[in-house]
Amino acid sequence: MIKRLKPHYNILLRDDKSFPYILLRRGHRWPQISKYRGAKSGQGDYFGPFASAGAVDLTINALQRAFPLRSCSDSVLESRTRPCLQHQIKRCTAPCVGRIGKADYDVLVEEARAFLAGRSRQVQRRLTDRMTAASDALEFETAAAYRDRIKALAHIQMRQGINLPSMGDADVVAIHDEAGQACVQVFFFRSGQNYGNRAFFPRHGADDTPEAILRAFIGQFYSGREAPPLVLVNRSLEEAPLLAEALTLKAGRRVKLHRPLRGAKRKLLEDAERNAREALARRLGESTAQRRLLESLAQRFELEGAPDRVEVYDNSHISGTDAVGSMIVAGPEGYIKSAYRKFTIRSTAACDPATMREVLTRRFSRLIKEDPGRSGESWPDLVLIDGGAGQLGEARRVFADLGIADLAVAAIAKGPERNAGRERVFLPDRPPVALGARDPLLYFLQRLRDEAHRFAIGTHRAKRAKARVRSALDEIPGVGPRRKKALLHRFGSARGVSQAGLADLETVDGISSAVARAIHDHFRADR
């Protein structure tokens, strides 16, 4: 309810992202190893969670050196006629072209599953025995291959740092508070192996105790995630039995909250608390510098006070095609990425001012509708636009049309020949302001503009790439993903479908006579 209703003065965990897993998929002749994020709905074994997608990628890369399983999709696997680069660098056994038998591949799958499940010593002992046997039989190339696989396993364990086989599945949760802010550090241990850690900075009231913050954090953190059997905490919680009971009911098995006072588990908590303290110190330093820059911005732009929310707008297109707009948000604690927004441009005008007009009209029309009294946190204190006098004038006309009279707005334009460092800032009813080449405020504005530009360019490229892979079949009414897949499997390509006769189309699974007629007529409409 706290996350949904967002009441004031409550402790709020603002990170709601799901954590990535390693998925060893079942249900296919050649099981696939891949990174996975989302609901565990597919067949297979899920190992995790990992603290970040980068940790998953590194682990999979190392795993493929030890257990060269395929990571490609089923469609790629079925369409290969020769081994890919992964086989050339010895990270795949190329089952797509028969370079490995089913029995040998299944052995690799079971060994990978055993290693990820925590039985690493058994796997390493087995590989060592095979290496010794191959060496005794003078099969030195085979022995070297086993040696490289053992090295890869050792590399994974060494990179994971602290590993406690007796730990099993557990989360280590430690809090540190200072200067009215708090950091909660979470370490993920699965099968005794360290799957990484992440820092969280929950929002809370000034009078909230560390125990109250930690209690609220645990409740919200596991509201959308399954808790492991053991959760270690560095504070004594009065409601620990109640929390443990709630987590037990949700997980469908026993969950224990424990605060160890000695031993290896206590050392883990001390490490986690030290990480929390260092992460909070970095954040406080960054927040202080950010607040100082916002105060300088308010002074230079003659604002009433340092802005708590700055919205920066940009757009991207190629000669008016695939046009998109973007909005990024920054505040005293840095970028607020959960508030970023993308806009698909609906108008056919190719000029930047018209595009900016559409983006601002849609954004602020919705704000007026959802929060006319400006009581929430969605209204910006400053609107910054990537552009010059034309974009600024367009923004002012939009605000005038919508009846918004007291919103600060500015535009930042690149200098002559688009040179960075010679930007000019355009403000309403004032001559352009040129900041010094070494002015920290200029660097701050450049970072804001560049982040908006990065977000806009990324959105535009994604839209353009999606348009490139669209098929002629997507334009036919009644042909969805399933029918499209069946047609492509039957005829090989969209061109093959276009050349197929009506009788041939009717033989495809899921294609009725009416749909076959629609497909046939679609490709012959202009003939």
Short mmCIF file of C-alpha atoms in Angstrom, two decimals:
data_model
loop_
_atom_site.label_atom_id
_atom_site.label_comp_id
_atom_site.label_asym_id
_atom_site.label_seq_id
_atom_site.Cartn_x
_atom_site.Cartn_y
_atom_site.Cartn_z
CA MET A 1 0.00 0.00 0.00
CA ILE A 2 2.91 2.33 0.72
CA LYS A 3 4.31 1.73 -2.78
CA ARG A 4 0.90 2.13 -4.43
CA LEU A 5 -0.45 5.13 -2.48
CA LYS A 6 2.90 6.87 -1.73
CA PRO A 7 1.81 8.56 1.52
CA HIS A 8 3.98 11.29 3.04
CA TYR A 9 6.21 10.55 6.04
CA ASN A 10 6.39 6.82 5.36
CA ILE A 11 9.50 4.80 4.73
CA LEU A 12 9.53 4.02 1.02
CA LEU A 13 11.80 1.69 -0.93
CA ARG A 14 11.98 3.26 -4.37
CA ASP A 15 13.68 0.36 -6.18
CA ASP A 16 11.15 -2.10 -7.62
CA LYS A 17 13.28 -3.77 -10.29
CA SER A 18 13.34 -7.52 -10.52
CA PHE A 19 16.70 -9.23 -10.14
CA PRO A 20 18.24 -11.30 -12.94
CA TYR A 21 18.70 -15.07 -12.81
CA ILE A 22 20.61 -17.69 -14.76
CA LEU A 23 18.16 -20.00 -16.51
CA LEU A 24 19.16 -23.51 -17.51
CA ARG A 25 16.22 -24.34 -19.72
CA ARG A 26 14.53 -27.70 -19.99
CA GLY A 27 12.07 -28.96 -22.58
CA HIS A 28 14.49 -28.91 -25.52
CA ARG A 29 16.80 -31.55 -26.96
CA TRP A 30 19.72 -29.15 -26.45
CA PRO A 31 19.10 -27.17 -23.19
CA GLN A 32 20.08 -23.52 -23.30
CA ILE A 33 21.83 -21.39 -20.66
CA SER A 34 20.78 -17.75 -20.60
CA LYS A 35 20.15 -14.65 -18.52
CA TYR A 36 16.55 -14.32 -17.36
CA ARG A 37 14.50 -11.63 -15.63
CA GLY A 38 10.80 -11.86 -14.80
CA ALA A 39 8.26 -14.39 -13.59
CA LYS A 40 9.49 -17.99 -13.35
CA SER A 41 6.94 -19.34 -15.78
CA GLY A 42 9.08 -21.37 -18.18
CA GLN A 43 10.44 -24.89 -17.79
CA GLY A 44 13.94 -24.98 -16.39
CA ASP A 45 16.20 -24.40 -13.38
CA TYR A 46 16.58 -20.84 -12.10
CA PHE A 47 19.76 -19.88 -10.25
CA GLY A 48 19.96 -16.56 -8.44
CA PRO A 49 19.05 -13.85 -7.84
CA PHE A 50 22.16 -11.98 -8.92
CA ALA A 51 22.77 -8.41 -7.85
CA SER A 52 23.08 -7.09 -11.41
CA ALA A 53 22.82 -8.08 -15.05
CA GLY A 54 26.56 -7.55 -15.36
CA ALA A 55 27.20 -10.18 -12.68
CA VAL A 56 25.03 -12.64 -14.62
CA ASP A 57 26.86 -11.92 -17.89
CA LEU A 58 30.27 -12.43 -16.28
CA THR A 59 29.15 -15.66 -14.65
CA ILE A 60 27.65 -17.05 -17.87
CA ASN A 61 30.79 -16.15 -19.82
CA ALA A 62 32.92 -17.99 -17.27
CA LEU A 63 30.49 -20.91 -17.10
CA GLN A 64 30.64 -21.38 -20.85
CA ARG A 65 34.39 -21.86 -20.60
CA ALA A 66 33.83 -24.65 -18.10
CA PHE A 67 30.58 -26.03 -19.55
CA PRO A 68 30.35 -25.05 -23.24
CA LEU A 69 26.56 -25.02 -23.54
CA ARG A 70 24.63 -23.12 -26.16
CA SER A 71 23.29 -19.64 -25.32
CA CYS A 72 21.64 -18.93 -28.69
CA SER A 73 17.90 -18.89 -29.26
CA ASP A 74 16.01 -21.87 -30.67
CA SER A 75 15.51 -20.15 -34.02
CA VAL A 76 19.24 -19.47 -34.40
CA LEU A 77 20.06 -23.04 -33.34
CA GLU A 78 17.73 -24.53 -35.94
CA SER A 79 18.91 -22.30 -38.77
CA ARG A 80 22.67 -22.83 -38.37
CA THR A 81 24.50 -24.70 -41.10
CA ARG A 82 28.00 -24.28 -39.67
CA PRO A 83 29.43 -23.54 -36.18
CA CYS A 84 29.31 -19.96 -34.93
CA LEU A 85 32.02 -17.87 -33.28
CA GLN A 86 31.15 -19.23 -29.83
CA HIS A 87 32.34 -22.66 -30.98
CA GLN A 88 35.52 -21.17 -32.44
CA ILE A 89 36.45 -19.64 -29.06
CA LYS A 90 35.53 -22.89 -27.27
CA ARG A 91 32.44 -21.59 -25.48
CA CYS A 92 29.95 -23.84 -27.26
CA THR A 93 30.09 -27.45 -28.42
CA ALA A 94 28.06 -26.67 -31.58
CA PRO A 95 25.11 -29.05 -31.11
CA CYS A 96 23.46 -27.17 -33.99
CA VAL A 97 25.66 -28.98 -36.52
CA GLY A 98 26.21 -32.26 -34.67
CA ARG A 99 29.67 -31.60 -33.23
CA ILE A 100 28.59 -33.24 -29.95
CA GLY A 101 26.34 -36.19 -29.15
CA LYS A 102 23.22 -35.99 -27.02
CA ALA A 103 24.67 -38.06 -24.16
CA ASP A 104 27.84 -35.94 -23.91
CA TYR A 105 25.80 -32.73 -24.02
CA ASP A 106 23.53 -33.99 -21.24
CA VAL A 107 26.62 -34.63 -19.10
CA LEU A 108 27.66 -30.98 -19.55
CA VAL A 109 24.15 -29.84 -18.61
CA GLU A 110 24.10 -31.93 -15.43
CA GLU A 111 27.58 -30.72 -14.44
CA ALA A 112 26.57 -27.09 -14.94
CA ARG A 113 23.41 -27.69 -12.93
CA ALA A 114 25.38 -29.32 -10.13
CA PHE A 115 27.92 -26.48 -10.02
CA LEU A 116 25.24 -23.77 -9.89
CA ALA A 117 23.38 -25.73 -7.20
CA GLY A 118 26.44 -25.56 -4.93
CA ARG A 119 28.04 -28.94 -5.58
CA SER A 120 31.17 -27.32 -7.02
CA ARG A 121 33.66 -29.52 -5.18
CA GLN A 122 32.10 -32.68 -6.59
CA VAL A 123 32.22 -31.25 -10.11
CA GLN A 124 35.83 -30.13 -9.76
CA ARG A 125 36.86 -33.50 -8.29
CA ARG A 126 35.18 -35.27 -11.23
CA LEU A 127 36.95 -33.08 -13.78
CA THR A 128 40.27 -33.56 -12.01
CA ASP A 129 39.86 -37.35 -12.16
CA ARG A 130 39.11 -37.15 -15.89
CA MET A 131 42.12 -34.90 -16.49
CA THR A 132 44.40 -37.34 -14.64
CA ALA A 133 42.98 -40.32 -16.54
CA ALA A 134 43.45 -38.57 -19.89
CA SER A 135 47.00 -37.63 -18.98
CA ASP A 136 47.84 -41.20 -17.95
CA ALA A 137 46.44 -42.37 -21.29
CA LEU A 138 48.76 -39.86 -23.06
CA GLU A 139 45.71 -37.96 -24.36
CA PHE A 140 47.28 -34.61 -23.56
CA GLU A 141 44.94 -32.44 -25.63
CA THR A 142 41.93 -33.88 -23.79
CA ALA A 143 43.70 -33.41 -20.46
CA ALA A 144 44.44 -29.76 -21.37
CA ALA A 145 40.76 -29.18 -22.15
CA TYR A 146 39.80 -30.52 -18.71
CA ARG A 147 42.52 -28.36 -17.15
CA ASP A 148 41.07 -25.23 -18.80
CA ARG A 149 37.59 -26.11 -17.54
CA ILE A 150 38.90 -26.50 -13.98
CA LYS A 151 40.62 -23.11 -14.26
CA ALA A 152 37.35 -21.53 -15.42
CA LEU A 153 35.52 -22.92 -12.39
CA ALA A 154 38.23 -21.63 -10.07
CA HIS A 155 37.95 -18.22 -11.75
CA ILE A 156 34.21 -18.07 -11.05
CA GLN A 157 34.70 -18.90 -7.37
CA MET A 158 37.60 -16.48 -6.99
CA ARG A 159 35.62 -13.64 -8.61
CA GLN A 160 32.69 -14.24 -6.29
CA GLY A 161 34.91 -13.40 -3.31
CA ILE A 162 33.42 -14.59 -0.03
CA ASN A 163 31.94 -18.07 -0.36
CA LEU A 164 30.60 -20.07 2.59
CA PRO A 165 29.48 -23.59 1.65
CA SER A 166 27.73 -23.92 5.05
CA MET A 167 25.67 -20.81 4.35
CA GLY A 168 23.24 -22.37 1.90
CA ASP A 169 20.67 -19.88 0.56
CA ALA A 170 20.69 -16.62 2.51
CA ASP A 171 20.48 -12.84 2.20
CA VAL A 172 22.71 -10.63 4.34
CA VAL A 173 20.95 -7.32 5.08
CA ALA A 174 22.79 -4.50 6.88
CA ILE A 175 21.82 -0.88 7.47
CA HIS A 176 23.87 2.22 8.21
CA ASP A 177 22.36 5.67 8.86
CA GLU A 178 24.09 9.04 8.93
CA ALA A 179 23.11 12.69 8.45
CA GLY A 180 19.41 11.90 8.15
CA GLN A 181 19.89 9.31 5.39
CA ALA A 182 20.19 5.54 5.39
CA CYS A 183 21.75 2.87 3.18
CA VAL A 184 20.76 -0.79 3.22
CA GLN A 185 23.26 -3.21 1.73
CA VAL A 186 22.04 -6.64 0.60
CA PHE A 187 24.37 -9.57 -0.19
CA PHE A 188 22.90 -12.55 -2.04
CA PHE A 189 24.21 -16.02 -1.18
CA ARG A 190 22.85 -19.03 -3.02
CA SER A 191 24.18 -22.53 -2.41
CA GLY A 192 26.94 -20.90 -0.35
CA GLN A 193 28.14 -18.83 -3.31
CA ASN A 194 28.19 -15.04 -3.34
CA TYR A 195 25.98 -13.78 -6.19
CA GLY A 196 26.81 -10.11 -5.59
CA ASN A 197 25.46 -7.21 -3.56
CA ARG A 198 23.45 -4.05 -4.06
CA ALA A 199 22.93 -0.84 -2.10
CA PHE A 200 19.49 0.67 -1.50
CA PHE A 201 18.63 4.13 -0.20
CA PRO A 202 15.06 4.06 1.17
CA ARG A 203 13.29 7.36 1.72
CA HIS A 204 12.24 7.92 5.32
CA GLY A 205 11.32 10.51 7.92
CA ALA A 206 13.91 12.39 9.97
CA ASP A 207 12.84 10.70 13.22
CA ASP A 208 12.80 7.13 11.95
CA THR A 209 15.20 4.81 13.75
CA PRO A 210 17.49 2.39 11.87
CA GLU A 211 15.41 -0.49 13.24
CA ALA A 212 12.19 1.02 11.88
CA ILE A 213 13.80 1.66 8.48
CA LEU A 214 15.19 -1.89 8.31
CA ARG A 215 11.83 -3.37 9.32
CA ALA A 216 10.00 -1.43 6.59
CA PHE A 217 12.72 -2.26 4.06
CA ILE A 218 12.46 -6.01 4.65
CA GLY A 219 8.67 -5.91 4.30
CA GLN A 220 8.78 -4.01 1.03
CA PHE A 221 11.87 -5.70 -0.42
CA TYR A 222 10.34 -9.16 -0.17
CA SER A 223 6.83 -8.07 -1.14
CA GLY A 224 7.57 -8.92 -4.77
CA ARG A 225 10.42 -11.41 -4.25
CA GLU A 226 10.77 -14.78 -2.63
CA ALA A 227 12.81 -14.68 0.56
CA PRO A 228 15.54 -17.31 1.08
CA PRO A 229 15.38 -19.66 4.09
CA LEU A 230 17.76 -17.40 6.08
CA VAL A 231 17.88 -13.59 6.28
CA LEU A 232 20.72 -12.17 8.38
CA VAL A 233 20.24 -8.64 9.80
CA ASN A 234 22.57 -6.36 11.75
CA ARG A 235 19.90 -4.90 14.03
CA SER A 236 17.60 -6.39 16.65
CA LEU A 237 14.01 -6.10 15.43
CA GLU A 238 11.16 -6.39 17.92
CA GLU A 239 8.86 -7.59 15.14
CA ALA A 240 11.33 -10.20 13.85
CA PRO A 241 9.02 -13.16 14.69
CA LEU A 242 6.09 -11.46 12.95
CA LEU A 243 8.20 -10.59 9.90
CA ALA A 244 9.55 -14.14 9.73
CA GLU A 245 6.02 -15.53 9.93
CA ALA A 246 4.84 -13.24 7.10
CA LEU A 247 7.81 -14.20 4.90
CA THR A 248 7.20 -17.87 5.71
CA LEU A 249 3.57 -17.65 4.63
CA LYS A 250 4.55 -15.90 1.39
CA ALA A 251 7.39 -18.30 0.53
CA GLY A 252 5.46 -21.44 1.48
CA ARG A 253 8.37 -22.68 3.64
CA ARG A 254 10.17 -21.63 6.78
CA VAL A 255 12.06 -18.31 6.66
CA LYS A 256 14.27 -17.33 9.58
CA LEU A 257 15.40 -13.78 10.52
CA HIS A 258 18.59 -13.94 12.53
CA ARG A 259 21.12 -11.52 14.01
CA PRO A 260 24.35 -13.48 14.65
CA LEU A 261 26.65 -12.14 17.37
CA ARG A 262 29.79 -14.12 16.52
CA GLY A 263 31.39 -16.35 13.93
CA ALA A 264 31.58 -16.22 10.13
CA LYS A 265 28.02 -14.95 9.73
CA ARG A 266 28.73 -12.03 12.05
CA LYS A 267 31.81 -11.24 9.93
CA LEU A 268 29.59 -11.21 6.84
CA LEU A 269 27.27 -8.69 8.49
CA GLU A 270 30.24 -6.48 9.40
CA ASP A 271 31.40 -6.56 5.77
CA ALA A 272 27.90 -5.66 4.58
CA GLU A 273 27.62 -2.83 7.11
CA ARG A 274 31.00 -1.46 6.04
CA ASN A 275 29.83 -1.50 2.41
CA ALA A 276 26.64 0.33 3.45
CA ARG A 277 28.68 2.96 5.32
CA GLU A 278 31.01 3.56 2.37
CA ALA A 279 28.12 3.67 -0.15
CA LEU A 280 26.26 6.21 2.01
CA ALA A 281 29.40 8.35 2.36
CA ARG A 282 29.76 8.44 -1.44
CA ARG A 283 26.10 9.32 -1.86
CA LEU A 284 26.27 12.11 0.73
CA GLY A 285 29.31 13.57 -1.03
CA GLU A 286 27.56 13.42 -4.40
CA SER A 287 24.35 14.90 -2.97
CA THR A 288 26.28 17.80 -1.42
CA ALA A 289 27.97 18.61 -4.72
CA GLN A 290 24.68 18.24 -6.62
CA ARG A 291 22.86 20.54 -4.16
CA ARG A 292 25.62 23.12 -4.52
CA LEU A 293 25.27 23.05 -8.32
CA LEU A 294 21.48 23.41 -8.09
CA GLU A 295 21.90 26.40 -5.79
CA SER A 296 24.33 27.94 -8.29
CA LEU A 297 21.81 27.25 -11.07
CA ALA A 298 19.05 28.98 -9.10
CA GLN A 299 21.24 32.00 -8.49
CA ARG A 300 22.36 32.31 -12.12
CA PHE A 301 18.83 31.81 -13.51
CA GLU A 302 17.27 34.01 -10.81
CA LEU A 303 15.01 31.27 -9.48
CA GLU A 304 13.26 31.50 -6.11
CA GLY A 305 15.25 28.57 -4.73
CA ALA A 306 17.32 25.56 -5.67
CA PRO A 307 15.14 23.33 -7.88
CA ASP A 308 14.23 19.89 -6.51
CA ARG A 309 13.13 18.61 -9.91
CA VAL A 310 14.66 19.62 -13.24
CA GLU A 311 13.11 18.19 -16.41
CA VAL A 312 15.24 18.20 -19.57
CA TYR A 313 13.68 17.66 -23.01
CA ASP A 314 15.20 16.62 -26.31
CA ASN A 315 14.08 14.95 -29.53
CA SER A 316 15.65 12.77 -32.20
CA HIS A 317 14.77 11.88 -35.78
CA ILE A 318 16.26 11.50 -39.25
CA SER A 319 14.57 13.90 -41.66
CA GLY A 320 11.36 13.58 -39.68
CA THR A 321 11.22 9.78 -39.75
CA ASP A 322 10.93 7.66 -36.58
CA ALA A 323 10.75 10.88 -34.55
CA VAL A 324 10.80 10.55 -30.77
CA GLY A 325 10.93 12.93 -27.85
CA SER A 326 12.55 12.31 -24.48
CA MET A 327 12.34 13.68 -20.96
CA ILE A 328 14.92 13.06 -18.26
CA VAL A 329 14.64 14.19 -14.65
CA ALA A 330 17.35 15.28 -12.21
CA GLY A 331 17.22 16.35 -8.56
CA PRO A 332 19.44 16.84 -5.52
CA GLU A 333 20.32 13.12 -5.47
CA GLY A 334 21.15 12.86 -9.18
CA TYR A 335 19.17 11.43 -12.07
CA ILE A 336 15.71 10.08 -11.26
CA LYS A 337 15.60 7.40 -13.94
CA SER A 338 12.25 6.00 -12.87
CA ALA A 339 10.74 9.34 -13.97
CA TYR A 340 12.25 9.28 -17.49
CA ARG A 341 9.67 9.35 -20.28
CA LYS A 342 9.63 8.61 -24.03
CA PHE A 343 7.29 10.21 -26.56
CA THR A 344 6.50 8.80 -29.99
CA ILE A 345 5.88 11.83 -32.18
CA ARG A 346 2.49 11.70 -33.88
CA SER A 347 2.69 14.83 -36.04
CA THR A 348 4.26 14.77 -39.51
CA ALA A 349 6.21 18.00 -39.03
CA ALA A 350 9.94 17.42 -39.33
CA CYS A 351 11.16 20.58 -37.55
CA ASP A 352 12.47 20.55 -33.99
CA PRO A 353 10.22 23.34 -32.65
CA ALA A 354 7.04 21.51 -33.78
CA THR A 355 8.31 18.27 -32.25
CA MET A 356 9.11 20.04 -28.99
CA ARG A 357 5.67 21.64 -29.01
CA GLU A 358 3.98 18.25 -29.23
CA VAL A 359 6.10 16.75 -26.45
CA LEU A 360 5.52 19.65 -24.05
CA THR A 361 1.81 19.83 -24.85
CA ARG A 362 1.30 16.14 -24.14
CA ARG A 363 3.42 16.19 -20.98
CA PHE A 364 1.88 19.23 -19.32
CA SER A 365 -1.68 18.57 -20.47
CA ARG A 366 -1.47 15.30 -18.61
CA LEU A 367 0.09 16.98 -15.56
CA ILE A 368 -2.74 19.52 -15.42
CA LYS A 369 -5.28 16.71 -15.65
CA GLU A 370 -3.65 14.48 -13.01
CA ASP A 371 -2.41 17.11 -10.53
CA PRO A 372 -4.00 20.50 -11.18
CA GLY A 373 -3.15 21.76 -7.69
CA ARG A 374 0.54 20.83 -7.99
CA SER A 375 0.37 19.01 -4.67
CA GLY A 376 2.48 16.06 -5.79
CA GLU A 377 6.11 15.73 -6.81
CA SER A 378 5.54 15.43 -10.58
CA TRP A 379 5.67 19.15 -11.37
CA PRO A 380 9.13 20.43 -12.28
CA ASP A 381 10.76 23.50 -10.75
CA LEU A 382 12.72 24.10 -13.95
CA VAL A 383 12.23 22.99 -17.55
CA LEU A 384 15.43 22.83 -19.58
CA ILE A 385 15.24 22.37 -23.34
CA ASP A 386 17.97 21.30 -25.73
CA GLY A 387 17.82 24.07 -28.33
CA GLY A 388 17.94 27.78 -28.85
CA ALA A 389 15.60 30.74 -29.05
CA GLY A 390 13.17 28.92 -31.37
CA GLN A 391 12.63 26.01 -28.98
CA LEU A 392 12.36 28.39 -26.02
CA GLY A 393 9.72 30.46 -27.79
CA GLU A 394 7.76 27.32 -28.67
CA ALA A 395 7.86 26.17 -25.04
CA ARG A 396 6.60 29.54 -23.81
CA ARG A 397 3.72 29.44 -26.30
CA VAL A 398 2.76 25.96 -25.09
CA PHE A 399 2.74 27.10 -21.47
CA ALA A 400 0.72 30.20 -22.39
CA ASP A 401 -1.85 28.07 -24.24
CA LEU A 402 -2.18 25.76 -21.24
CA GLY A 403 -2.42 28.63 -18.75
CA ILE A 404 0.90 27.86 -17.02
CA ALA A 405 2.42 31.20 -16.08
CA ASP A 406 4.87 30.56 -13.22
CA LEU A 407 7.10 27.78 -14.50
CA ALA A 408 10.80 28.52 -15.01
CA VAL A 409 12.06 27.51 -18.45
CA ALA A 410 15.40 27.80 -20.23
CA ALA A 411 17.07 26.48 -23.37
CA ILE A 412 20.70 25.48 -23.82
CA ALA A 413 22.18 25.72 -27.31
CA LYS A 414 25.53 24.53 -28.59
CA GLY A 415 28.00 27.21 -29.54
CA PRO A 416 29.21 28.17 -33.00
CA GLU A 417 30.02 25.13 -35.12
CA ARG A 418 28.35 23.09 -32.33
CA ASN A 419 31.45 23.34 -30.16
CA ALA A 420 31.09 22.01 -26.63
CA GLY A 421 32.23 24.58 -24.08
CA ARG A 422 30.77 27.55 -25.96
CA GLU A 423 27.11 26.88 -25.13
CA ARG A 424 24.66 29.70 -24.63
CA VAL A 425 21.68 29.60 -22.28
CA PHE A 426 18.49 31.32 -23.46
CA LEU A 427 16.14 32.67 -20.77
CA PRO A 428 12.77 34.45 -21.22
CA ASP A 429 13.04 38.20 -21.79
CA ARG A 430 16.79 38.22 -21.23
CA PRO A 431 19.82 38.20 -23.53
CA PRO A 432 21.58 34.84 -23.91
CA VAL A 433 23.96 33.90 -21.12
CA ALA A 434 27.40 32.51 -22.00
CA LEU A 435 29.01 30.60 -19.16
CA GLY A 436 32.75 30.43 -18.69
CA ALA A 437 34.55 27.50 -20.28
CA ARG A 438 35.64 26.24 -16.83
CA ASP A 439 32.48 27.12 -14.96
CA PRO A 440 31.23 24.04 -12.97
CA LEU A 441 27.68 25.10 -13.78
CA LEU A 442 28.43 24.76 -17.51
CA TYR A 443 29.68 21.21 -16.97
CA PHE A 444 26.51 20.45 -14.99
CA LEU A 445 24.23 21.78 -17.75
CA GLN A 446 26.24 19.86 -20.36
CA ARG A 447 25.77 16.63 -18.41
CA LEU A 448 22.03 17.21 -18.18
CA ARG A 449 21.76 17.96 -21.89
CA ASP A 450 23.97 15.02 -22.87
CA GLU A 451 21.91 12.63 -20.74
CA ALA A 452 18.72 13.82 -22.45
CA HIS A 453 20.44 13.46 -25.82
CA ARG A 454 21.65 9.94 -24.96
CA PHE A 455 18.16 8.90 -23.91
CA ALA A 456 16.57 10.40 -27.05
CA ILE A 457 19.14 8.84 -29.39
CA GLY A 458 18.76 5.44 -27.74
CA THR A 459 14.98 5.59 -28.05
CA HIS A 460 15.21 6.65 -31.70
CA ARG A 461 17.68 3.88 -32.58
CA ALA A 462 15.51 1.27 -30.89
CA LYS A 463 12.47 2.45 -32.85
CA ARG A 464 14.44 2.47 -36.10
CA ALA A 465 15.81 -1.02 -35.46
CA LYS A 466 12.33 -2.30 -34.74
CA ALA A 467 11.09 -0.83 -38.01
CA ARG A 468 13.95 -2.51 -39.90
CA VAL A 469 12.97 -5.97 -38.74
CA ARG A 470 9.30 -5.57 -39.54
CA SER A 471 8.11 -8.06 -42.10
CA ALA A 472 5.66 -7.61 -44.94
CA LEU A 473 3.55 -10.18 -43.10
CA ASP A 474 3.01 -7.69 -40.25
CA GLU A 475 0.85 -5.58 -42.56
CA ILE A 476 -1.70 -8.35 -43.21
CA PRO A 477 -4.81 -8.25 -41.02
CA GLY A 478 -5.37 -11.51 -39.18
CA VAL A 479 -1.72 -12.62 -39.29
CA GLY A 480 -0.30 -12.52 -35.78
CA PRO A 481 2.99 -13.81 -34.36
CA ARG A 482 1.90 -17.47 -34.34
CA ARG A 483 0.64 -17.53 -37.93
CA LYS A 484 3.62 -15.51 -39.06
CA LYS A 485 5.95 -18.08 -37.50
CA ALA A 486 4.08 -20.95 -39.15
CA LEU A 487 4.25 -19.27 -42.56
CA LEU A 488 7.97 -18.54 -42.26
CA HIS A 489 8.68 -22.12 -41.18
CA ARG A 490 6.73 -23.40 -44.17
CA PHE A 491 8.03 -21.05 -46.89
CA GLY A 492 11.33 -19.82 -45.44
CA SER A 493 10.85 -16.07 -45.92
CA ALA A 494 8.27 -13.36 -46.54
CA ARG A 495 9.20 -13.47 -50.21
CA GLY A 496 8.48 -17.19 -50.27
CA VAL A 497 5.05 -16.53 -48.74
CA SER A 498 4.34 -13.84 -51.34
CA GLN A 499 5.07 -16.30 -54.15
CA ALA A 500 3.03 -19.16 -52.68
CA GLY A 501 -0.21 -20.20 -54.30
CA LEU A 502 -3.56 -20.20 -52.57
CA ALA A 503 -3.62 -23.98 -52.25
CA ASP A 504 -0.15 -24.02 -50.69
CA LEU A 505 -1.13 -21.35 -48.16
CA GLU A 506 -4.14 -23.39 -47.06
CA THR A 507 -1.89 -26.32 -46.13
CA VAL A 508 -0.13 -24.33 -43.39
CA ASP A 509 -1.20 -25.15 -39.84
CA GLY A 510 -3.45 -22.45 -38.40
CA ILE A 511 -4.16 -20.80 -41.75
CA SER A 512 -7.84 -20.99 -42.66
CA SER A 513 -9.21 -20.56 -46.18
CA ALA A 514 -10.24 -16.97 -45.38
CA VAL A 515 -6.82 -16.04 -44.01
CA ALA A 516 -5.08 -17.77 -46.92
CA ARG A 517 -7.23 -15.71 -49.32
CA ALA A 518 -6.32 -12.49 -47.41
CA ILE A 519 -2.60 -13.29 -47.63
CA HIS A 520 -2.85 -14.25 -51.30
CA ASP A 521 -4.76 -11.08 -52.21
CA HIS A 522 -2.45 -8.84 -50.14
CA PHE A 523 0.61 -9.71 -52.21
CA ARG A 524 -1.27 -9.46 -55.50
CA ALA A 525 -3.15 -6.22 -54.88
CA ASP A 526 -0.83 -4.17 -57.08
CA ARG A 527 -0.31 -6.75 -59.84
#
